[in-house]
Amino acid sequence: MTLMPDAVDSTCWVVIPLYNEATMIGGVVDELRTRFAHVVCVDDGSSDDSVAVAEAAGARVIRHPHNLGQGAALQTGISYALTHPSAEYIVTFDADGQHRLVDALAMLQRAREEDLAIVFGSRFLDDRTRPGFLKTIVLKTAVAVTNVSTGLTLTDAHNGLRVLRRDAAEGIELNQDRMAHATEIVVQLGRTRLAWAEHPVHVVYTDYSKAKGQSLLNSVNILVDLVIN
Amino acid sequence: MWFQIILVLALLGIAVYLLRSTPSPRHLAIRRLVMLVGILVGIVVIIWPDLLTVLAQLVGIGRGADLLFYVAIIIGLLYTVNEYKRSVRLARLNTRLAREITLTEARLNDRISELEARLDSGRRDASRSATE
């Protein structure tokens, strides 16, 4: 199937876990909607205007009854997208504006052209993204743990930008409600033995996303969650 | 002497509470039997405290009170682990339940907007044919 260069894609569903991102989600959805017909935000019990803002921007918002965690929201969004037979691909995207539309489009195109079931975004394949020193340690640790427990060799584990073909999306069932899902999803995708690739992406670190990002202490939580379960 | 009676009564009270909670599979029965044995041992040890010291020395711990302390810690840990596992299980069930609610609502809303769209186009057709 070929697409016009700037056509709106209606076979790829964008899934965004949404939790208290009213300041950013409007712009994120607006931009995505220029190229994707289906943008699904999974509201994870936001207490701000996130839902109204996302709906106004044209997203389909589905809502958790209360806060369950980003992993749970991601799984709900993927399950929802899969109920629509038109969904050939699913793109997972962050709500805080740190991912770029051009990267998602490039990854999707690559998945189609190279017949890949999974394309992981990686901010460490080139040197455009510059996380701080501490953050680099956290992310590299996450990568090491992920690689040991999955057998895949990724350069970036906790990147929310991914492209999943339908068969890959059907192969996952996330149990980790909190941040450990980012490793769990790699584990489960690795088990599907489908073709995958990593694609260099640029992650935009603003003061806003820095304030919300992973802390060093939280990476301890991620490790414990993964080891115990 | 008085304290011994109080302790025995307390343990008997726990035993009654335990046995009166709702019954279910074999697993639970085994756990209750173990509990019951624990309570019986407790009563024996309360009545003949020297037994505890004899037992402690048998396993290489000096005083009976120390033995009691160690056993209590282990039981406490077991309990904590059990509760942790239970809470993880419940959290997963809760997530699944919440997801089902979310998806059901989403499907319902999709269907409603689909029907509304069809109704609207039907109305438009009707008004168009009325003006013609």
XYZ file of C-alpha atoms in Angstrom:
361
model
C 0.000 0.000 0.000
C 1.385 3.404 -0.963
C 0.591 6.695 0.666
C 0.744 10.221 -0.665
C 3.679 12.033 0.964
C 1.457 14.258 3.068
C -1.697 12.167 3.229
C -3.498 11.552 6.487
C -2.853 7.988 7.591
C -5.950 6.103 8.672
C -4.428 2.642 9.127
C -2.058 3.642 11.913
C -3.409 4.389 15.372
C -1.463 6.638 17.691
C -1.779 5.690 21.369
C -0.890 8.281 24.004
C -1.015 7.555 27.753
C -2.327 10.771 29.245
C -1.939 11.898 32.839
C -2.100 15.547 33.841
C -0.546 16.990 30.703
C -3.061 19.737 29.953
C -0.320 22.222 29.056
C 1.281 19.999 26.424
C -1.305 17.526 25.123
C -3.180 20.049 22.958
C -0.146 20.824 20.808
C 0.888 17.180 20.667
C -2.520 15.991 19.436
C -2.882 18.949 17.035
C 0.366 18.071 15.322
C -0.335 14.329 15.204
C -3.781 14.917 13.739
C -2.272 16.598 10.696
C -0.955 13.198 9.615
C -2.905 10.590 11.588
C -6.674 10.115 11.455
C -6.780 8.139 14.685
C -5.182 9.567 17.800
C -6.238 7.822 21.007
C -5.476 9.353 24.379
C -5.891 7.069 27.362
C -6.670 9.347 30.260
C -5.283 7.785 33.405
C -7.402 9.665 35.905
C -6.089 13.161 35.215
C -7.190 15.810 37.667
C -6.547 18.737 35.309
C -8.114 19.702 31.964
C -6.171 17.092 29.965
C -9.307 15.300 28.755
C -11.063 18.453 27.514
C -7.913 19.776 25.858
C -7.180 16.478 24.106
C -10.770 16.138 22.887
C -10.799 19.721 21.636
C -7.647 18.953 19.649
C -9.446 16.046 17.983
C -8.219 13.032 19.912
C -10.438 10.113 20.820
C -10.150 10.088 24.614
C -10.922 6.953 26.580
C -10.763 7.131 30.340
C -9.591 4.945 33.165
C -11.920 5.180 36.158
C -8.919 6.073 38.338
C -5.149 6.335 38.077
C -3.538 2.987 37.238
C -0.135 3.950 35.850
C 1.423 4.571 32.467
C 1.914 0.903 31.627
C -1.745 0.175 32.283
C -2.793 3.138 30.131
C -0.552 1.990 27.301
C -2.033 -1.507 27.384
C -5.577 -0.132 27.440
C -4.813 2.070 24.427
C -3.280 -0.810 22.504
C -6.229 -3.083 23.327
C -8.620 -0.371 22.198
C -6.792 0.238 18.922
C -6.800 -3.504 18.239
C -10.606 -3.622 18.494
C -10.611 -1.635 15.240
C -9.880 -3.871 12.252
C -8.515 -0.884 10.329
C -5.557 -0.612 12.711
C -2.577 -2.102 10.861
C 0.029 -0.279 12.915
C 0.090 1.276 16.370
C 2.416 4.106 17.328
C 2.990 4.720 21.042
C 3.723 8.355 21.761
C 4.322 10.438 24.885
C 1.937 13.155 25.964
C 4.530 15.592 27.249
C 5.759 16.834 23.870
C 9.185 15.203 23.975
C 8.617 13.134 20.839
C 8.538 14.508 17.328
C 5.991 13.744 14.619
C 8.724 13.443 11.962
C 10.369 10.627 13.934
C 7.084 8.733 14.234
C 6.468 9.096 10.498
C 9.979 7.979 9.633
C 9.697 4.942 11.916
C 6.322 4.007 10.437
C 7.659 4.331 6.922
C 10.623 2.167 7.831
C 8.347 -0.493 9.343
C 6.361 -0.583 6.114
C 9.296 -0.527 3.735
C 11.433 -3.062 5.571
C 8.483 -5.200 6.666
C 9.328 -4.799 10.349
C 6.872 -5.734 13.086
C 8.492 -3.519 15.705
C 10.481 -0.295 15.478
C 11.895 1.077 18.728
C 12.848 4.728 18.953
C 16.313 5.284 20.361
C 17.856 8.530 21.493
C 21.334 7.005 21.736
C 21.863 5.920 18.133
C 23.204 9.360 17.346
C 24.243 12.311 19.474
C 21.408 14.718 18.823
C 19.730 14.083 22.165
C 21.659 15.311 25.172
C 20.283 14.072 28.461
C 22.119 15.145 31.604
C 24.875 13.063 33.155
C 22.670 11.538 35.875
C 19.895 10.799 33.422
C 22.341 9.055 31.121
C 23.331 6.763 33.997
C 19.681 5.980 34.760
C 18.848 5.268 31.134
C 21.964 3.201 30.516
C 21.211 1.098 33.597
C 17.696 0.512 32.312
C 19.150 -0.540 28.960
C 21.564 -2.986 30.618
C 18.791 -4.584 32.685
C 16.527 -4.797 29.674
C 19.153 -6.396 27.473
C 20.074 -8.975 30.094
C 16.448 -9.957 30.690
C 15.313 -9.881 27.053
C 18.211 -11.084 24.951
C 17.663 -8.160 22.590
C 20.427 -5.612 22.182
C 18.794 -2.221 22.414
C 20.595 1.063 22.907
C 17.657 2.775 24.599
C 15.126 0.983 26.762
C 12.836 3.592 28.191
C 11.772 5.397 25.070
C 8.012 5.786 24.696
C 8.140 6.157 20.913
C 7.530 2.808 19.238
C 5.842 1.446 16.132
C 4.067 -1.888 16.488
C 2.507 -3.818 13.654
C -0.799 -5.468 14.529
C 0.727 -8.926 15.056
C 3.342 -7.474 17.423
C 0.736 -5.491 19.347
C -1.358 -8.614 19.730
C 1.627 -10.369 21.262
C 1.849 -8.172 24.314
C -0.096 -8.083 27.552
C 1.451 -5.613 29.960
C 1.156 -6.443 33.644
C 3.531 -3.816 34.964
C 1.288 -0.890 35.686
C 4.047 1.515 36.511
C 7.270 2.454 34.744
C 8.672 -1.073 34.549
C 6.321 -1.651 31.590
C 8.952 -0.096 29.313
C 11.173 -3.101 29.957
C 8.280 -5.549 30.075
C 7.096 -4.497 26.615
C 10.573 -5.210 25.221
C 10.604 -8.618 26.945
C 7.236 -9.562 25.473
C 8.021 -8.200 22.026
C 11.309 -10.100 22.105
C 9.369 -13.289 22.769
C 7.252 -12.811 19.637
C 10.449 -13.316 17.572
C 9.144 -10.833 15.020
C 11.472 -8.642 12.958
C 12.486 -5.473 14.754
C 14.801 -2.512 14.440
C 15.879 0.531 16.347
C 15.519 3.912 14.762
C 17.350 7.072 15.829
C 14.992 9.693 17.216
C 15.466 13.069 18.742
C 13.996 13.530 22.200
C 13.251 17.110 23.053
C 14.289 17.841 26.619
C 12.576 20.986 27.776
C 12.572 22.216 31.348
C 9.021 20.939 31.427
C 9.845 17.352 30.476
C 12.962 17.397 32.641
C 10.866 18.220 35.662
C 8.568 15.292 34.890
C 11.123 12.734 33.786
C 12.567 9.675 35.477
C 14.482 10.341 38.648
C 17.390 8.247 39.799
C 15.363 7.017 42.767
C 12.529 5.950 40.523
C 14.881 3.681 38.615
C 15.263 1.762 41.887
C 11.494 1.214 41.819
C 11.705 -0.018 38.256
C 14.403 -2.527 39.138
C 12.515 -3.848 42.163
C 9.278 -4.171 40.196
C 11.044 -6.166 37.515
C 12.947 -8.449 39.864
C 10.024 -9.301 42.117
C 7.499 -9.959 39.403
C 0.037 -17.139 86.565
C -2.561 -14.510 85.662
C -0.623 -13.466 82.608
C -0.492 -17.054 81.439
C -4.267 -17.305 81.570
C -4.645 -14.042 79.660
C -2.229 -15.168 76.952
C -3.939 -18.534 76.545
C -7.330 -16.852 76.271
C -5.958 -14.420 73.680
C -4.603 -17.253 71.557
C -7.891 -19.169 71.879
C -9.666 -16.018 70.761
C -7.460 -15.810 67.670
C -8.140 -19.493 66.966
C -11.897 -18.953 67.102
C -11.622 -15.900 64.856
C -9.551 -17.905 62.418
C -11.896 -20.864 62.258
C -14.989 -18.730 61.861
C -13.757 -16.860 58.769
C -15.244 -17.999 55.467
C -14.041 -21.420 54.312
C -12.584 -22.240 50.860
C -10.093 -24.694 49.259
C -7.555 -27.141 50.694
C -4.874 -24.507 50.816
C -6.809 -22.599 53.393
C -7.482 -25.747 55.423
C -3.772 -26.535 55.574
C -2.945 -23.006 56.621
C -5.530 -23.237 59.377
C -4.156 -26.544 60.620
C -0.693 -25.028 60.810
C -2.144 -22.076 62.668
C -3.949 -24.394 65.044
C -0.753 -26.314 65.772
C 1.001 -22.996 66.357
C -1.632 -21.993 68.859
C -1.469 -25.331 70.680
C 2.321 -25.045 70.887
C 1.838 -21.499 72.151
C -0.470 -22.662 74.910
C 1.887 -25.462 75.951
C 4.815 -23.071 76.041
C 2.868 -20.548 78.093
C 1.929 -23.145 80.670
C 5.420 -24.715 80.802
C 7.787 -21.824 79.927
C 10.862 -23.935 80.690
C 10.084 -26.078 77.638
C 10.956 -23.109 75.444
C 14.412 -22.812 76.985
C 14.989 -26.559 76.637
C 13.973 -26.317 72.975
C 16.172 -23.250 72.467
C 19.208 -24.982 73.891
C 18.432 -28.025 71.750
C 18.748 -25.904 68.589
C 21.739 -23.956 69.838
C 20.094 -20.718 70.952
C 20.756 -19.705 74.565
C 17.444 -18.493 75.959
C 13.850 -19.415 75.194
C 12.952 -15.765 74.823
C 15.478 -15.459 71.992
C 13.977 -18.433 70.200
C 10.553 -16.867 70.513
C 11.909 -13.600 69.142
C 13.454 -15.230 66.063
C 10.346 -17.268 65.320
C 8.250 -14.124 65.633
C 10.434 -12.282 63.130
C 10.196 -15.105 60.621
C 6.434 -15.289 60.970
C 6.237 -11.526 60.582
C 8.291 -11.673 57.382
C 6.187 -14.496 55.989
C 3.100 -12.474 56.668
C 4.544 -9.391 54.963
C 5.541 -11.349 51.863
C 2.131 -12.995 51.703
C 0.388 -9.669 51.953
C 2.670 -8.129 49.327
C 1.945 -10.909 46.865
C -1.726 -10.582 47.593
C -1.695 -6.844 46.986
C 0.123 -7.296 43.654
C -2.476 -9.856 42.619
C -5.312 -7.565 43.623
C -3.723 -4.603 41.819
C -3.580 -6.656 38.626
C -7.193 -7.702 38.964
C -8.114 -4.094 39.608
C -6.262 -2.984 36.477
C -7.956 -5.614 34.360
C -11.341 -4.672 35.717
C -10.724 -0.958 35.148
C -9.522 -1.701 31.595
C -12.668 -3.680 30.840
C -14.786 -0.777 32.064
C -12.779 1.671 29.949
C -12.991 -0.468 26.813
C -16.676 -1.202 27.267
C -17.429 2.487 27.652
C -15.264 3.335 24.635
C -16.955 0.733 22.433
C -20.352 1.930 23.570
C -19.490 5.557 22.774
C -18.084 4.571 19.383
C -21.304 2.728 18.574
C -23.449 5.637 19.736
C -21.595 8.203 17.636
C -21.758 5.824 14.684
C -25.546 5.512 15.070
C -25.918 9.253 15.557
C -23.983 9.913 12.380
C -26.236 7.513 10.511
C -29.322 9.155 12.022
C -28.080 12.604 11.021
C -27.442 11.593 7.428
C -30.876 9.931 7.383
C -32.471 13.160 8.571
C -30.564 15.152 5.980
C -31.777 12.800 3.267
C -35.342 13.113 4.546
C -35.291 16.918 4.616
C -33.718 17.015 1.177
C -36.428 14.829 -0.298
C -39.071 16.933 1.506
C -37.849 20.168 -0.099
C -37.694 18.623 -3.531
